[in-house]
Amino acid sequence: MSTSLRFALVGNPNCGKTSLFNRLTGARAKVANYPGVTVERRIGHLGGLARPAELLDLPGTYSLIVTSPDEQVARDVILGNMKGEASPDALVAVVDATNLRLGLRLVLELKELNRPLILALNQVDAARKQGITIDVAGLSQALGIPIVETVAVHSHGADALLKALADFAADQAQAEVVRTPVEHQTVEASYHQIESLMSQFVVRPDASLSWQDRLDNIIMHPVLGLVILFSILLVIFQAVFAWAAPVMDLIDAGTTALAEGAEGVLPEGVLQDFIVNGLIAGVGGVVVFLPQIVILFFFILILEDSGYLTRAAFLLDRPMRGIGLSGRSFIPLLSSFACAVPGIMATRTIQDPLERMIAIMVAPLMTCSARLPVYALIIAAFIPEQTVWGIFNLQGLTLFGLYMAGIISASLVAWMMRRRQTREEYPLLLELPTYRWPMAYHVLLGLRERTWIFLRRVGTIILALSIVLWFLASYPAAPEGATHAAIEYSFAGRLGIWMQPLFAPLGFTWEMCIALIPAMAAREVAVSALATVYAVGGESADAALGYAIGNSWGLPVALAYLAWFVYAPQCIATIAVVRRETNSRAATTFFTVYLFALAYFAAWATYQIAMLWY
Amino acid sequence: MNTAVSPAASLTESSALRLDQCAKGAEVRVVDLLAQPLFGEQDQHVSLRLKELGFLPGARLKVIGFGLLGRDPLAVQVNGTKFALRRTEAAKVSVELINPESR
C-alpha cells in the first residue's frame, strides 16, 4: 500500500469535476462549459489531511462501458488498469444537482465496484435557483453513501468536501473497510431505483418554457443559428484588429522610445547593437501583438463558458459529416485556433478512430494564435486600412480570409482522406449543457493564464532565439572592402542565401528564408527574426518593421509568405503531440510531409498567380 | 448485461412511430429501443448508451430542434437534459405521442 491516499473525482462530463479539483488543490486547470474539457487524468496535492493525499481529476464519463479514448482514461484509472498505478483509495462521485438522474446512474454503477465512495452533490446553488429541493440526508441514507453539498465555482463550496475527505483519511487510518459483494443491475433496474429515489427525496417544479429553451429556439434554429454562428466569428476577427489598435500603437511607441533611449545612453558599438537590434527589435516585435491575442482569447473564453460551443457543434454536425468529420470534431478543431496542441489532445473525445485521425491531421490548418503576429504584421504592412461596405475593416476582412483559407483547406483535406474509405456509423449523442453567464472569474483567470503563457514564451524561447539570431546575423563581420551589406557575410545571411534558391519559385527573399528556421520552434519568432535581420542589416535601426518589409517585399511575395504560414511550419511541439496521440511513426511522417508539401505548393501558386496581376 | 434488443423489433419492419419522424415540439414517450443495422456490431453499445442517458421505455422526451440539412441532427430533451442525436440514432427509439394535438 502506498503511503499517500489517493482520491479520484469521477462523474458525468461537464458536472464540475475540474472546478472542484481546482478549488481543492489550488490548481489552475482549464474549465469550461462543454463536455470533454478534461481528456487526461490530472494529479494535485490535497493539504490539511491527517495523511498525505492526492486528488485525481478524470475525464468525464457517463458509464464504465466506454465509447471514446477520453472515457477509457477515466475507466482505466477507476479500475486500476493504468500501467504502474494502483486504483484510487476512494472515489469521489461528482453529481450535478441540476442533472441528478444522469449522475445518480453513474453513482449506482460505481457503487457496484464496492469501493469507498463519497458523493459530491455539485452546483447545489444552481439547483436551488431552479426550485429543486433535495433531501440530502434521506438520499444519503437510502444510497448508503456520504453526500456532501458543494458549489465548485465559489471558494467556500469545497470546504465541506475537504472535511469529508479528511474524515475518510482518519477512518482509513484506524480500520480497513469491510467490503461486501454487490450484484450487478441492468440500466432499467438502475433507472427504476433512481425514479423511486427521485420521488422520495427530490422535489422539482414543473418544467415551464424557460429563457434557456427560448434561447435555444433561436440559437439552434437551422437557418438563424448558422447566421448567428457566422456573425459571431466575423465580429471576433473585426474586434481583433479594431479594438487592439490603440493599445498596439502604445506598445509600439514604447518600444521605439526604448530603442531610441538605448541608442542615446549606450556608446555606439557591439553592446548598443545587441540591445537595440537583438533584444528590443526581436522581443518588442512580438510583444506588440499581446492585445490581439488577449482579445481573441477573451471571445474564445466567453464562448467556452457560456455553453454555446456544443450548440455550434450541433449546427455543424451535418455539414461536417459531408467532409468526413462530425460535430464531435468541432470543439477540438475550434481549440486549435488557440493552439493545435490542446486541440489535438481534445480529439480524444471523438469515438470514430478514423474521424479522430483526420481531425488530428487537419488540426494545424486551423490558424493558431502563434500565427496571428505573422499575419498581423504582414497585413498591416500591405493591406490599406480602409472601410469596406460601410462597416467592415479591410484588414479585418483579410485576416478573416486567411482563417477561412485554413478552414476550407482543412475541409478539402478531410474530404480527400475520408473518400477512400467507407464510413462506419458512430453515434453523436452529445449533451447540450445548460447555458450560463460567463463567469468573470473564469474569463479573467483564463486571460491571465494566456497572457502569462504568451509573455513567458516571449521571455524564454523568443528572447533566446532573438539573441541567437542577432549573433548569427552579426558574425562573422564583413571583410575589409566588402561590396555587399555586412549581414550577407554573417552566418544567418549565408544560410539564407544558401536556402534562397529552393524558395525562389515562391518569391521568398533570403531574409524571409532565415525567418523560416526559428519559426519551427515557435511561429511568432518569424516576426522577431525578421525584425532582427532587418534591424541588423538596415542602415538605421528602425523599429518599424512593417515599414521595412513594406518597402522591400512587394505584394505577391507578401501573399506567398502568408500562404506558406497558413499551411506549414507546424511547430515541433505539434509534431510531437501528433506522434504521441497517434502512436504511429508513419502517421507522424505523413502529417509532416503533407503539410510542408501543401505549404510549398500554396505559396508557389499564390506567388505565380499574384505575379500575373502585379 | 442485458443489452439485447428483441429481434422482432427491428426498425426496418416496425410500423410504430419513431423519434426521427417526430415534429419539433412533439412530446413523446419511449416505447422501445430498436436495432439499427447501420451501426453494425456496435449497435448494442449504442442501445446501452442511449439507455444510460435515459432513453428507456416509459421516459418522456421532447423534440426541441433540428439541424439545417436533412433536419439532422435532432435535439431532444430527456429528464430535463438536452442531447443532440443523429437521425440514425433517433431511428432506434420507437415512441408514442403523449399529446396528439402537439404534432
PDB file of N, CA and C in Angstrom, chain A residues 452-504:
ATOM      1  N   TRP A 452       0.062  35.206 -19.541  1.00  0.00           N
ATOM      2  CA  TRP A 452       1.265  34.692 -18.893  1.00  0.00           C
ATOM      3  C   TRP A 452       2.000  33.730 -19.827  1.00  0.00           C
ATOM      4  N   ILE A 453       1.253  32.834 -20.483  1.00  0.00           N
ATOM      5  CA  ILE A 453       1.871  31.885 -21.415  1.00  0.00           C
ATOM      6  C   ILE A 453       2.581  32.644 -22.530  1.00  0.00           C
ATOM      7  N   PHE A 454       1.891  33.665 -23.052  1.00  0.00           N
ATOM      8  CA  PHE A 454       2.461  34.440 -24.154  1.00  0.00           C
ATOM      9  C   PHE A 454       3.735  35.153 -23.702  1.00  0.00           C
ATOM     10  N   LEU A 455       3.649  35.831 -22.549  1.00  0.00           N
ATOM     11  CA  LEU A 455       4.812  36.588 -22.082  1.00  0.00           C
ATOM     12  C   LEU A 455       5.954  35.661 -21.706  1.00  0.00           C
ATOM     13  N   ARG A 456       5.602  34.465 -21.208  1.00  0.00           N
ATOM     14  CA  ARG A 456       6.656  33.519 -20.856  1.00  0.00           C
ATOM     15  C   ARG A 456       7.374  33.047 -22.118  1.00  0.00           C
ATOM     16  N   ARG A 457       6.594  32.828 -23.174  1.00  0.00           N
ATOM     17  CA  ARG A 457       7.226  32.459 -24.450  1.00  0.00           C
ATOM     18  C   ARG A 457       8.139  33.577 -24.933  1.00  0.00           C
ATOM     19  N   VAL A 458       7.644  34.818 -24.789  1.00  0.00           N
ATOM     20  CA  VAL A 458       8.458  35.960 -25.206  1.00  0.00           C
ATOM     21  C   VAL A 458       9.741  36.004 -24.381  1.00  0.00           C
ATOM     22  N   GLY A 459       9.590  35.781 -23.067  1.00  0.00           N
ATOM     23  CA  GLY A 459      10.730  35.908 -22.155  1.00  0.00           C
ATOM     24  C   GLY A 459      11.722  34.762 -22.267  1.00  0.00           C
ATOM     25  N   THR A 460      11.291  33.616 -22.753  1.00  0.00           N
ATOM     26  CA  THR A 460      12.198  32.470 -22.805  1.00  0.00           C
ATOM     27  C   THR A 460      12.610  32.175 -24.244  1.00  0.00           C
ATOM     28  N   ILE A 461      11.732  31.451 -24.952  1.00  0.00           N
ATOM     29  CA  ILE A 461      12.127  30.940 -26.262  1.00  0.00           C
ATOM     30  C   ILE A 461      12.342  32.063 -27.278  1.00  0.00           C
ATOM     31  N   ILE A 462      11.460  33.068 -27.250  1.00  0.00           N
ATOM     32  CA  ILE A 462      11.586  34.131 -28.254  1.00  0.00           C
ATOM     33  C   ILE A 462      12.798  35.000 -27.954  1.00  0.00           C
ATOM     34  N   LEU A 463      13.004  35.284 -26.663  1.00  0.00           N
ATOM     35  CA  LEU A 463      14.184  36.062 -26.264  1.00  0.00           C
ATOM     36  C   LEU A 463      15.456  35.320 -26.646  1.00  0.00           C
ATOM     37  N   ALA A 464      15.491  34.017 -26.317  1.00  0.00           N
ATOM     38  CA  ALA A 464      16.700  33.236 -26.580  1.00  0.00           C
ATOM     39  C   ALA A 464      16.982  33.183 -28.078  1.00  0.00           C
ATOM     40  N   LEU A 465      15.938  32.914 -28.862  1.00  0.00           N
ATOM     41  CA  LEU A 465      16.140  32.827 -30.304  1.00  0.00           C
ATOM     42  C   LEU A 465      16.544  34.175 -30.891  1.00  0.00           C
ATOM     43  N   SER A 466      16.008  35.274 -30.308  1.00  0.00           N
ATOM     44  CA  SER A 466      16.390  36.607 -30.791  1.00  0.00           C
ATOM     45  C   SER A 466      17.870  36.843 -30.575  1.00  0.00           C
ATOM     46  N   ILE A 467      18.355  36.411 -29.409  1.00  0.00           N
ATOM     47  CA  ILE A 467      19.776  36.610 -29.100  1.00  0.00           C
ATOM     48  C   ILE A 467      20.644  35.794 -30.060  1.00  0.00           C
ATOM     49  N   VAL A 468      20.246  34.506 -30.228  1.00  0.00           N
ATOM     50  CA  VAL A 468      21.000  33.632 -31.127  1.00  0.00           C
ATOM     51  C   VAL A 468      21.001  34.217 -32.537  1.00  0.00           C
ATOM     52  N   LEU A 469      19.824  34.675 -32.926  1.00  0.00           N
ATOM     53  CA  LEU A 469      19.698  35.193 -34.280  1.00  0.00           C
ATOM     54  C   LEU A 469      20.520  36.464 -34.486  1.00  0.00           C
ATOM     55  N   TRP A 470      20.502  37.322 -33.466  1.00  0.00           N
ATOM     56  CA  TRP A 470      21.296  38.556 -33.572  1.00  0.00           C
ATOM     57  C   TRP A 470      22.764  38.197 -33.766  1.00  0.00           C
ATOM     58  N   PHE A 471      23.209  37.189 -32.971  1.00  0.00           N
ATOM     59  CA  PHE A 471      24.597  36.756 -33.072  1.00  0.00           C
ATOM     60  C   PHE A 471      24.882  36.226 -34.477  1.00  0.00           C
ATOM     61  N   LEU A 472      24.007  35.349 -34.962  1.00  0.00           N
ATOM     62  CA  LEU A 472      24.212  34.750 -36.280  1.00  0.00           C
ATOM     63  C   LEU A 472      24.141  35.795 -37.392  1.00  0.00           C
ATOM     64  N   ALA A 473      23.350  36.845 -37.148  1.00  0.00           N
ATOM     65  CA  ALA A 473      23.191  37.861 -38.186  1.00  0.00           C
ATOM     66  C   ALA A 473      24.325  38.886 -38.136  1.00  0.00           C
ATOM     67  N   SER A 474      25.086  38.913 -37.020  1.00  0.00           N
ATOM     68  CA  SER A 474      26.123  39.935 -36.859  1.00  0.00           C
ATOM     69  C   SER A 474      27.524  39.396 -37.117  1.00  0.00           C
ATOM     70  N   TYR A 475      27.702  38.074 -36.948  1.00  0.00           N
ATOM     71  CA  TYR A 475      29.047  37.491 -37.081  1.00  0.00           C
ATOM     72  C   TYR A 475      29.049  36.409 -38.143  1.00  0.00           C
ATOM     73  N   PRO A 476      30.119  36.148 -38.832  1.00  0.00           N
ATOM     74  CA  PRO A 476      31.311  36.988 -38.776  1.00  0.00           C
ATOM     75  C   PRO A 476      31.075  38.331 -39.452  1.00  0.00           C
ATOM     76  N   ALA A 477      31.856  39.319 -39.047  1.00  0.00           N
ATOM     77  CA  ALA A 477      31.696  40.658 -39.612  1.00  0.00           C
ATOM     78  C   ALA A 477      32.145  40.665 -41.074  1.00  0.00           C
ATOM     79  N   ALA A 478      31.705  41.677 -41.777  1.00  0.00           N
ATOM     80  CA  ALA A 478      32.076  41.785 -43.194  1.00  0.00           C
ATOM     81  C   ALA A 478      33.579  41.979 -43.326  1.00  0.00           C
ATOM     82  N   PRO A 479      34.222  41.361 -44.341  1.00  0.00           N
ATOM     83  CA  PRO A 479      35.663  41.553 -44.533  1.00  0.00           C
ATOM     84  C   PRO A 479      35.967  42.978 -44.999  1.00  0.00           C
ATOM     85  N   GLU A 480      37.231  43.320 -44.938  1.00  0.00           N
ATOM     86  CA  GLU A 480      37.668  44.642 -45.417  1.00  0.00           C
ATOM     87  C   GLU A 480      37.262  44.812 -46.875  1.00  0.00           C
ATOM     88  N   GLY A 481      36.813  45.986 -47.208  1.00  0.00           N
ATOM     89  CA  GLY A 481      36.488  46.270 -48.603  1.00  0.00           C
ATOM     90  C   GLY A 481      35.317  45.493 -49.143  1.00  0.00           C
ATOM     91  N   ALA A 482      34.348  45.155 -48.251  1.00  0.00           N
ATOM     92  CA  ALA A 482      33.192  44.380 -48.673  1.00  0.00           C
ATOM     93  C   ALA A 482      32.313  45.207 -49.598  1.00  0.00           C
ATOM     94  N   THR A 483      31.762  44.517 -50.590  1.00  0.00           N
ATOM     95  CA  THR A 483      30.934  45.246 -51.545  1.00  0.00           C
ATOM     96  C   THR A 483      29.454  45.144 -51.181  1.00  0.00           C
ATOM     97  N   HIS A 484      29.061  44.076 -50.460  1.00  0.00           N
ATOM     98  CA  HIS A 484      27.648  43.907 -50.102  1.00  0.00           C
ATOM     99  C   HIS A 484      27.405  44.360 -48.670  1.00  0.00           C
ATOM    100  N   ALA A 485      26.120  44.340 -48.258  1.00  0.00           N
ATOM    101  CA  ALA A 485      25.767  44.680 -46.879  1.00  0.00           C
ATOM    102  C   ALA A 485      26.435  43.678 -45.948  1.00  0.00           C
ATOM    103  N   ALA A 486      26.776  44.152 -44.727  1.00  0.00           N
ATOM    104  CA  ALA A 486      27.532  43.324 -43.792  1.00  0.00           C
ATOM    105  C   ALA A 486      26.806  42.007 -43.465  1.00  0.00           C
ATOM    106  N   ILE A 487      25.486  42.054 -43.352  1.00  0.00           N
ATOM    107  CA  ILE A 487      24.748  40.871 -42.908  1.00  0.00           C
ATOM    108  C   ILE A 487      24.900  39.716 -43.898  1.00  0.00           C
ATOM    109  N   GLU A 488      25.158  40.023 -45.148  1.00  0.00           N
ATOM    110  CA  GLU A 488      25.263  38.942 -46.134  1.00  0.00           C
ATOM    111  C   GLU A 488      26.508  38.085 -45.918  1.00  0.00           C
ATOM    112  N   TYR A 489      27.446  38.588 -45.116  1.00  0.00           N
ATOM    113  CA  TYR A 489      28.636  37.792 -44.816  1.00  0.00           C
ATOM    114  C   TYR A 489      28.463  36.986 -43.535  1.00  0.00           C
ATOM    115  N   SER A 490      27.397  37.261 -42.749  1.00  0.00           N
ATOM    116  CA  SER A 490      27.196  36.587 -41.470  1.00  0.00           C
ATOM    117  C   SER A 490      26.683  35.169 -41.692  1.00  0.00           C
ATOM    118  N   PHE A 491      26.681  34.391 -40.594  1.00  0.00           N
ATOM    119  CA  PHE A 491      26.179  33.009 -40.669  1.00  0.00           C
ATOM    120  C   PHE A 491      24.741  32.986 -41.188  1.00  0.00           C
ATOM    121  N   ALA A 492      23.910  33.848 -40.573  1.00  0.00           N
ATOM    122  CA  ALA A 492      22.490  33.852 -40.936  1.00  0.00           C
ATOM    123  C   ALA A 492      22.323  34.257 -42.389  1.00  0.00           C
ATOM    124  N   GLY A 493      23.073  35.266 -42.790  1.00  0.00           N
ATOM    125  CA  GLY A 493      22.997  35.738 -44.163  1.00  0.00           C
ATOM    126  C   GLY A 493      23.385  34.646 -45.141  1.00  0.00           C
ATOM    127  N   ARG A 494      24.488  33.932 -44.827  1.00  0.00           N
ATOM    128  CA  ARG A 494      24.931  32.863 -45.723  1.00  0.00           C
ATOM    129  C   ARG A 494      23.912  31.745 -45.802  1.00  0.00           C
ATOM    130  N   LEU A 495      23.341  31.401 -44.629  1.00  0.00           N
ATOM    131  CA  LEU A 495      22.326  30.346 -44.602  1.00  0.00           C
ATOM    132  C   LEU A 495      21.124  30.756 -45.444  1.00  0.00           C
ATOM    133  N   GLY A 496      20.672  32.007 -45.257  1.00  0.00           N
ATOM    134  CA  GLY A 496      19.526  32.489 -46.016  1.00  0.00           C
ATOM    135  C   GLY A 496      19.801  32.472 -47.512  1.00  0.00           C
ATOM    136  N   ILE A 497      21.002  32.902 -47.883  1.00  0.00           N
ATOM    137  CA  ILE A 497      21.353  32.947 -49.301  1.00  0.00           C
ATOM    138  C   ILE A 497      21.472  31.528 -49.862  1.00  0.00           C
ATOM    139  N   TRP A 498      21.943  30.603 -49.008  1.00  0.00           N
ATOM    140  CA  TRP A 498      22.063  29.202 -49.421  1.00  0.00           C
ATOM    141  C   TRP A 498      20.678  28.568 -49.623  1.00  0.00           C
ATOM    142  N   MET A 499      19.711  28.930 -48.750  1.00  0.00           N
ATOM    143  CA  MET A 499      18.359  28.376 -48.837  1.00  0.00           C
ATOM    144  C   MET A 499      17.553  29.012 -49.972  1.00  0.00           C
ATOM    145  N   GLN A 500      17.914  30.250 -50.299  1.00  0.00           N
ATOM    146  CA  GLN A 500      17.043  31.053 -51.153  1.00  0.00           C
ATOM    147  C   GLN A 500      16.685  30.394 -52.486  1.00  0.00           C
ATOM    148  N   PRO A 501      17.634  29.726 -53.190  1.00  0.00           N
ATOM    149  CA  PRO A 501      17.254  29.128 -54.478  1.00  0.00           C
ATOM    150  C   PRO A 501      16.093  28.148 -54.355  1.00  0.00           C
ATOM    151  N   LEU A 502      16.050  27.414 -53.243  1.00  0.00           N
ATOM    152  CA  LEU A 502      14.968  26.459 -53.024  1.00  0.00           C
ATOM    153  C   LEU A 502      13.621  27.175 -52.970  1.00  0.00           C
ATOM    154  N   PHE A 503      13.639  28.395 -52.413  1.00  0.00           N
ATOM    155  CA  PHE A 503      12.386  29.125 -52.238  1.00  0.00           C
ATOM    156  C   PHE A 503      12.187  30.215 -53.296  1.00  0.00           C
ATOM    157  N   ALA A 504      13.102  30.273 -54.264  1.00  0.00           N
ATOM    158  CA  ALA A 504      12.993  31.297 -55.302  1.00  0.00           C
ATOM    159  C   ALA A 504      11.683  31.202 -56.091  1.00  0.00           C
TER     160      ALA A 504
END
